Short mmCIF file of C-alpha atoms in Angstrom, two decimals:
data_model
loop_
_atom_site.label_atom_id
_atom_site.label_comp_id
_atom_site.label_asym_id
_atom_site.label_seq_id
_atom_site.Cartn_x
_atom_site.Cartn_y
_atom_site.Cartn_z
CA MET A 63 -34.24 -30.08 0.97
CA SER A 64 -30.45 -29.52 1.44
CA ASP A 65 -28.75 -26.12 0.63
CA THR A 66 -26.46 -26.76 -2.31
CA SER A 67 -25.20 -23.20 -2.46
CA THR A 68 -21.69 -22.51 -2.43
CA ASN A 69 -19.83 -19.42 -1.48
CA ALA A 70 -17.57 -18.76 -4.17
CA THR A 71 -14.58 -16.37 -3.92
CA ALA A 72 -15.40 -13.22 -5.22
CA GLU A 73 -12.97 -12.52 -8.09
CA PRO A 74 -10.71 -9.52 -6.98
CA GLY A 75 -11.52 -5.83 -8.19
CA ILE A 76 -9.36 -4.29 -10.88
CA ASP A 77 -7.52 -2.15 -8.26
CA GLU A 78 -6.41 -4.94 -6.43
CA SER A 79 -5.44 -7.09 -8.84
CA LEU A 80 -3.16 -4.39 -10.19
CA ALA A 81 -2.02 -3.91 -6.81
CA GLU A 82 -1.21 -7.59 -6.44
CA ALA A 83 0.66 -7.56 -9.76
CA ILE A 84 2.17 -4.46 -9.05
CA ILE A 85 3.87 -5.38 -5.59
CA ASN A 86 4.73 -9.09 -7.22
CA ILE A 87 6.84 -7.54 -9.77
CA LEU A 88 8.46 -4.77 -7.44
CA GLU A 89 9.46 -7.77 -4.90
CA THR A 90 10.86 -10.37 -7.48
CA THR A 91 12.39 -8.25 -10.27
CA ASN A 92 15.62 -6.17 -9.63
CA SER A 93 16.66 -4.41 -12.78
CA PRO A 94 17.14 -0.66 -13.50
CA ALA A 95 13.90 -0.71 -15.27
CA ILE A 96 12.05 -1.58 -12.04
CA GLN A 97 14.30 0.24 -9.93
CA ARG A 98 13.25 3.27 -11.78
CA ALA A 99 9.27 2.08 -11.58
CA ARG A 100 10.03 1.89 -8.05
CA GLU A 101 11.23 5.61 -7.89
CA VAL A 102 8.38 6.64 -9.92
CA ILE A 103 5.71 4.83 -7.64
CA ALA A 104 7.17 6.40 -4.52
CA HIS A 105 7.49 9.95 -6.06
CA ARG A 106 3.25 9.48 -7.21
CA LEU A 107 2.44 7.83 -3.65
CA ALA A 108 3.71 11.33 -2.12
CA ILE A 109 1.84 13.67 -4.87
CA ALA A 110 -1.19 11.72 -5.79
CA GLY A 111 -4.53 11.75 -3.85
CA ASP A 112 -6.49 8.12 -4.02
CA ILE A 113 -3.98 6.23 -3.30
CA ALA A 114 -4.87 4.76 0.24
CA PRO A 115 -8.33 4.72 2.02
CA SER A 116 -8.87 7.60 4.28
CA ARG A 117 -8.59 6.81 7.87
CA ILE A 118 -11.11 9.47 8.84
CA PRO A 119 -15.30 8.13 8.24
CA ALA A 120 -16.33 9.32 5.16
CA PRO A 121 -18.29 12.47 5.43
CA ARG A 122 -22.26 11.61 4.70
CA ASN A 123 -23.39 15.19 3.92
CA ILE A 124 -22.18 18.69 3.20
CA THR A 125 -22.43 19.54 7.05
CA GLU A 126 -19.74 16.96 7.96
CA ILE A 127 -17.55 18.39 5.36
CA GLY A 128 -18.18 21.57 6.36
CA GLY A 129 -16.82 20.35 10.13
CA TYR A 130 -13.79 19.08 8.63
CA ILE A 131 -12.74 22.31 6.59
CA ASN A 132 -13.42 24.25 9.77
CA LEU A 133 -11.62 21.71 11.98
CA LEU A 134 -8.38 22.20 9.50
CA SER A 135 -8.87 25.90 9.25
CA GLU A 136 -8.88 26.28 13.20
CA TYR A 137 -5.24 24.78 13.19
CA GLY A 138 -4.08 26.86 10.08
CA GLU A 139 -3.74 23.23 8.12
CA ALA A 140 -4.41 25.13 4.85
CA GLU A 141 -2.80 22.13 2.59
CA GLN A 142 -4.21 19.60 4.68
CA ARG A 143 -7.56 21.29 3.98
CA ALA A 144 -7.07 21.13 0.34
CA ARG A 145 -5.97 17.53 0.13
CA MET A 146 -9.38 16.74 2.23
CA ILE A 147 -11.68 18.43 -0.04
CA ALA A 148 -9.73 17.09 -3.01
CA ALA A 149 -10.27 13.38 -1.18
CA ALA A 150 -14.10 14.15 -0.54
CA LEU A 151 -14.50 14.91 -4.28
CA GLY A 152 -12.67 11.96 -5.25
CA ILE A 153 -10.19 14.03 -7.26
CA ALA A 154 -6.11 14.12 -6.83
CA GLY A 155 -5.03 16.48 -4.02
CA PRO A 156 -2.82 19.51 -4.48
CA GLN A 157 0.63 18.57 -6.53
CA ILE A 158 3.38 19.22 -4.38
CA SER A 159 6.53 20.32 -6.67
CA LEU A 160 9.16 17.43 -6.65
CA PRO A 161 12.26 16.98 -8.85
CA GLN A 162 11.49 13.77 -10.74
CA PRO A 163 12.45 10.42 -9.35
CA GLY A 164 16.11 9.52 -9.51
CA ALA A 165 17.19 13.62 -10.23
CA VAL A 166 20.61 13.97 -8.91
CA PRO A 167 20.50 17.55 -6.80
CA PRO A 168 22.40 20.17 -8.52
CA LEU A 169 24.04 21.32 -5.03
CA SER A 170 25.75 19.34 -2.72
CA PHE A 171 27.73 19.67 0.67
CA VAL A 172 31.41 20.49 0.45
CA THR A 173 33.89 19.29 2.86
CA ARG A 174 36.77 21.82 3.68
CA ASP A 175 40.01 21.32 6.26
CA GLY A 176 38.98 23.24 9.09
CA ALA A 177 41.44 25.81 10.41
CA ARG A 178 43.41 24.49 14.18
CA PRO A 179 45.80 27.03 15.16
CA ALA A 180 48.22 26.28 17.98
CA GLY A 181 46.78 27.10 21.24
CA PRO A 182 45.24 25.91 24.52
CA GLN A 183 41.73 25.76 22.93
CA GLN A 184 43.19 23.62 19.78
CA PRO A 185 41.81 20.57 20.54
CA SER A 186 38.42 21.64 20.38
CA PHE A 187 38.60 23.38 17.27
CA PRO A 188 36.97 20.93 14.65
CA LEU A 189 39.10 19.13 11.77
CA THR A 190 36.52 19.85 9.03
CA TYR A 191 33.63 22.11 7.97
CA THR A 192 31.03 21.71 5.42
CA ILE A 193 29.99 24.37 3.08
CA ARG A 194 27.38 24.46 0.07
CA SER A 195 28.85 23.95 -3.05
CA ASP A 196 27.53 27.26 -4.71
CA PHE A 197 29.02 29.40 -1.92
CA VAL A 198 32.07 27.35 -2.01
CA PRO A 199 34.12 30.09 -4.45
CA ALA A 200 32.98 33.31 -2.24
CA PHE A 201 33.73 31.60 1.22
CA ASP A 202 37.04 30.18 -0.16
CA ASN A 203 38.17 33.74 -0.72
CA ALA A 204 36.93 34.88 2.04
CA VAL A 205 39.80 32.23 4.00
CA GLN A 206 42.28 33.36 1.61
CA GLU A 207 41.88 37.03 2.48
CA ILE A 208 42.11 35.90 6.27
CA THR A 209 45.15 33.68 5.72
CA ILE A 210 47.12 36.28 4.26
CA ARG A 211 46.34 38.85 6.77
CA GLY A 212 48.17 35.91 9.33
CA GLY A 213 44.90 35.17 10.88
CA ALA A 214 43.17 31.82 11.33
CA VAL A 215 39.07 31.21 11.60
CA PRO A 216 38.04 27.63 13.43
CA ILE A 217 34.67 27.07 11.78
CA LEU A 218 32.21 25.08 13.30
CA THR A 219 29.23 23.51 10.92
CA PRO A 220 26.04 21.30 11.83
CA VAL A 221 24.85 18.05 10.50
CA ARG A 222 23.41 18.40 7.34
CA THR A 223 20.51 16.01 7.35
CA LEU A 224 17.15 16.06 7.21
CA PRO A 225 14.69 15.18 9.87
CA ALA A 226 13.84 11.60 9.73
CA ALA A 227 10.58 10.37 9.52
CA GLY A 228 8.72 10.56 12.70
CA SER A 229 10.43 13.55 14.28
CA ALA A 230 9.35 17.06 14.65
CA PRO A 231 10.03 19.13 11.45
CA ALA A 232 12.37 22.32 11.72
CA THR A 233 10.00 24.99 12.87
CA ASP A 234 12.60 28.15 13.75
CA GLY A 235 14.22 30.14 10.70
CA SER A 236 17.70 28.94 12.16
CA ALA A 237 16.90 25.51 11.91
CA GLN A 238 15.45 25.74 8.51
CA LEU A 239 18.92 28.07 7.30
CA ALA A 240 20.76 25.49 8.50
CA LEU A 241 19.10 22.39 6.55
CA ILE A 242 19.50 24.35 3.81
CA GLY A 243 23.52 25.07 4.11
CA ARG A 244 22.37 28.69 4.81
CA THR A 245 24.28 28.69 8.42
CA LEU A 246 27.77 28.59 10.25
CA SER A 247 29.14 29.26 13.32
CA LEU A 248 33.04 30.10 14.15
CA ALA A 249 34.04 27.49 16.77
CA PRO A 250 32.39 28.68 20.21
CA THR A 251 35.93 27.62 21.86
CA ALA A 252 37.89 30.09 19.48
CA ALA A 253 37.22 33.39 21.25
CA LEU A 254 36.44 34.71 25.05
CA HIS A 255 38.72 32.51 26.52
CA ALA A 256 42.05 33.99 26.86
CA VAL A 257 42.30 37.02 24.77
CA ALA A 258 46.26 36.53 24.38
CA THR A 259 46.10 32.91 23.00
CA ASP A 260 42.63 32.52 21.24
CA PRO A 261 42.60 33.03 17.63
CA LEU A 262 39.70 35.24 17.71
CA SER A 263 37.89 37.80 20.21
CA LEU A 264 35.09 40.28 20.64
CA SER A 265 36.92 43.33 20.55
CA ARG A 266 36.36 47.13 20.50
CA PRO A 267 38.99 49.66 19.95
CA THR A 268 40.55 50.89 23.46
CA ALA A 269 39.49 54.77 22.95
CA GLY A 270 35.78 53.80 22.41
CA GLY A 271 33.57 52.07 19.46
CA GLY A 272 31.14 48.71 19.28
CA PHE A 273 32.43 45.10 19.72
CA GLU A 274 32.67 43.15 16.93
CA VAL A 275 34.46 39.69 16.04
CA LEU A 276 38.46 40.67 15.32
CA VAL A 277 40.92 37.92 14.08
CA ARG A 278 44.33 38.06 15.68
CA VAL A 279 47.20 38.43 13.48
CA ILE A 280 49.01 34.51 14.59
CA ASP A 281 51.48 34.48 11.84
CA ALA A 282 53.70 37.32 11.09
CA ALA A 283 55.22 36.18 8.03
CA ALA A 284 52.14 36.09 6.09
CA PRO A 285 51.90 37.80 2.61
CA ILE A 286 50.01 41.09 4.12
CA ALA A 287 50.45 40.48 7.95
CA GLY A 288 52.72 43.14 8.08
CA THR A 289 50.33 45.88 7.33
CA ILE A 290 48.48 45.39 9.83
CA ALA A 291 49.65 47.46 12.81
CA ALA A 292 49.27 46.94 16.65
CA ALA A 293 46.85 49.12 18.20
CA ASN A 294 45.06 48.86 21.66
CA TRP A 295 42.10 46.59 22.21
CA THR A 296 39.88 46.17 24.81
CA SER A 297 38.18 42.38 24.44
CA TRP A 298 36.03 40.32 26.51
CA GLU A 299 37.45 37.12 28.42
CA CYS A 300 34.88 34.67 30.37
CA ASP A 301 35.06 32.21 32.69
CA THR A 302 32.04 30.09 34.02
CA THR A 303 30.36 32.66 35.73
CA ALA A 304 31.19 36.16 34.48
CA CYS A 305 32.71 38.32 31.60
CA THR A 306 35.84 41.20 32.29
CA GLU A 307 36.76 43.66 30.03
CA VAL A 308 40.85 42.87 29.11
CA ASP A 309 42.99 45.40 27.37
CA SER A 310 45.57 44.63 25.10
CA ASN A 311 48.24 46.06 22.35
CA ASP A 312 48.57 43.68 19.33
CA ALA A 313 47.66 43.26 15.74
CA ARG A 314 44.12 41.99 15.08
CA PHE A 315 41.56 42.69 11.99
CA ALA A 316 38.08 42.57 11.70
CA LEU A 317 36.46 39.57 9.99
CA THR A 318 33.15 41.06 9.56
CA PRO A 319 33.92 42.74 6.25
CA LEU A 320 35.36 39.63 4.69
CA LEU A 321 32.75 37.24 5.77
CA ASN A 322 30.09 39.77 4.63
CA ALA A 323 31.75 40.12 1.15
CA ALA A 324 31.28 36.24 0.95
CA GLY A 325 27.48 36.70 1.57
CA TRP A 326 27.58 35.66 5.37
CA HIS A 327 26.10 37.92 7.94
CA GLN A 328 25.29 38.02 11.27
CA PRO A 329 21.76 37.44 12.04
CA ALA A 330 21.38 40.26 14.71
CA ASP A 331 23.97 42.17 17.71
CA PRO A 332 25.98 39.87 18.75
CA GLY A 333 25.29 41.52 22.42
CA ASN A 334 27.69 41.54 25.21
CA PRO A 335 28.64 38.07 26.66
CA THR A 336 27.99 37.25 30.44
CA SER A 337 29.78 34.24 30.60
CA LEU A 338 31.19 30.97 28.84
CA SER A 339 27.65 29.47 29.19
CA ASN A 340 25.62 32.52 27.65
CA PRO A 341 28.33 33.93 24.97
CA GLY A 342 25.99 36.12 23.00
CA THR A 343 25.49 35.33 19.25
CA TRP A 344 28.90 36.28 18.07
CA ALA A 345 29.64 33.08 16.97
CA ALA A 346 26.38 32.56 14.49
CA TRP A 347 26.11 33.67 10.74
CA ARG A 348 23.72 32.99 8.20
CA ASN A 349 23.64 33.43 4.24
CA ILE A 350 20.29 34.48 2.94
CA THR A 351 21.57 35.81 -0.51
CA GLY A 352 18.86 35.03 -3.00
CA LEU A 353 16.09 34.37 -0.71
CA VAL A 354 13.05 36.96 -1.69
CA PRO A 355 10.62 37.75 1.10
CA GLY A 356 6.95 36.52 -0.06
CA VAL A 357 8.58 34.70 -2.91
CA THR A 358 11.13 32.26 -2.30
CA ARG A 359 9.42 28.65 -1.25
CA PHE A 360 11.22 26.06 1.14
CA ALA A 361 10.75 23.43 -1.49
CA ASP A 362 12.93 25.48 -4.19
CA GLU A 363 15.77 25.19 -1.37
CA LEU A 364 15.52 22.06 -0.24
CA GLN A 365 15.31 20.33 -3.69
CA LEU A 366 18.71 22.09 -4.96
CA LEU A 367 20.65 19.49 -1.93
CA TYR A 368 17.84 16.34 -1.25
CA SER A 369 16.60 14.18 -3.62
CA ALA A 370 13.05 13.48 -4.12
CA GLU A 371 12.88 10.59 -2.11
CA MET A 372 14.78 12.12 0.96
CA LEU A 373 12.17 14.73 0.96
CA ILE A 374 9.26 12.41 0.39
CA THR A 375 10.23 10.53 3.77
CA SER A 376 11.10 13.70 5.66
CA PRO A 377 8.51 15.61 8.03
CA VAL A 378 9.85 18.73 5.61
CA PHE A 379 7.61 17.29 3.12
CA ASN A 380 4.86 19.40 4.93
CA GLN A 381 6.75 22.26 4.53
CA LEU A 382 7.69 22.38 0.86
CA ASP A 383 4.73 25.28 0.16
CA ASN A 384 6.24 27.17 3.14
CA VAL A 385 7.48 30.80 1.37
CA TRP A 386 10.51 32.89 3.27
CA THR A 387 9.16 35.60 5.18
CA GLY A 388 12.77 37.20 5.64
CA SER A 389 13.33 35.64 9.01
CA GLU A 390 11.81 32.02 8.14
CA PHE A 391 9.55 29.63 5.93
CA ALA A 392 6.30 29.54 6.90
CA ALA A 393 3.06 28.73 5.79
CA PRO A 394 1.98 31.13 3.15
#
């Protein structure tokens, strides 16, 4: 007796049919409405559970669930632990606060022309630097105060981009602050090379006192340059192997109060340089105005500058709930 049975193709389930329909629309249509739909879907993929199947074996009993919980707890993965529990229960995981797709971040990075005073180190001074838009008015005022005193401060800022997908996230405070436009550096070549020609110096009064960053009066015709009298200074001058103290008598003024008034502070005592390759931290400044320890989240700052789509595809996505501790954004 012949077998007349046939293997009929099973009808796709509702989830598969829906997925195929969505993919077809997204691939074949290009309109503003569909572009908006693409953004919404990307947003939901980032914050919703039960979108993709788990890549770990499904727990078969409460003991195995407990094993996964203990493993994630051991490695401090509180957020992933919450998501795993949600997946086991078949519900959406903890929602990450992200701006709505298509929303334009309220802040941006503004490019300014850099100061490049004449001298042996001029070729190394950056042509431009970037500053966070909400910091621009106060910083522009600080630059103006430097200029009317006859000084010039070359500035170096890092590249303002999020870590790419697959790369390591920013884990130390300085790297995190750089991502949100809260760090800048004075050009490292603007001091320590030659006291007589460098636009900046790490100096103290020869009579005594602590070292700090000073700005040399370069333009004697500047509006209030004449009010800054020459004085005796002792400054650091370095080469590749050592640093020595050099005395001079010239007009200089302190940079710290001008930058402090704009919200920029040195993170620590810069210390004494020992060579050009070990200059200390005199050039590093940061702006932590408005960051409240235990309250301000990394997401609050990142969302001011980057779109939801950029955050979703970067390793910082897993750090959004980190909280400012006073020195870094760490897991709560």
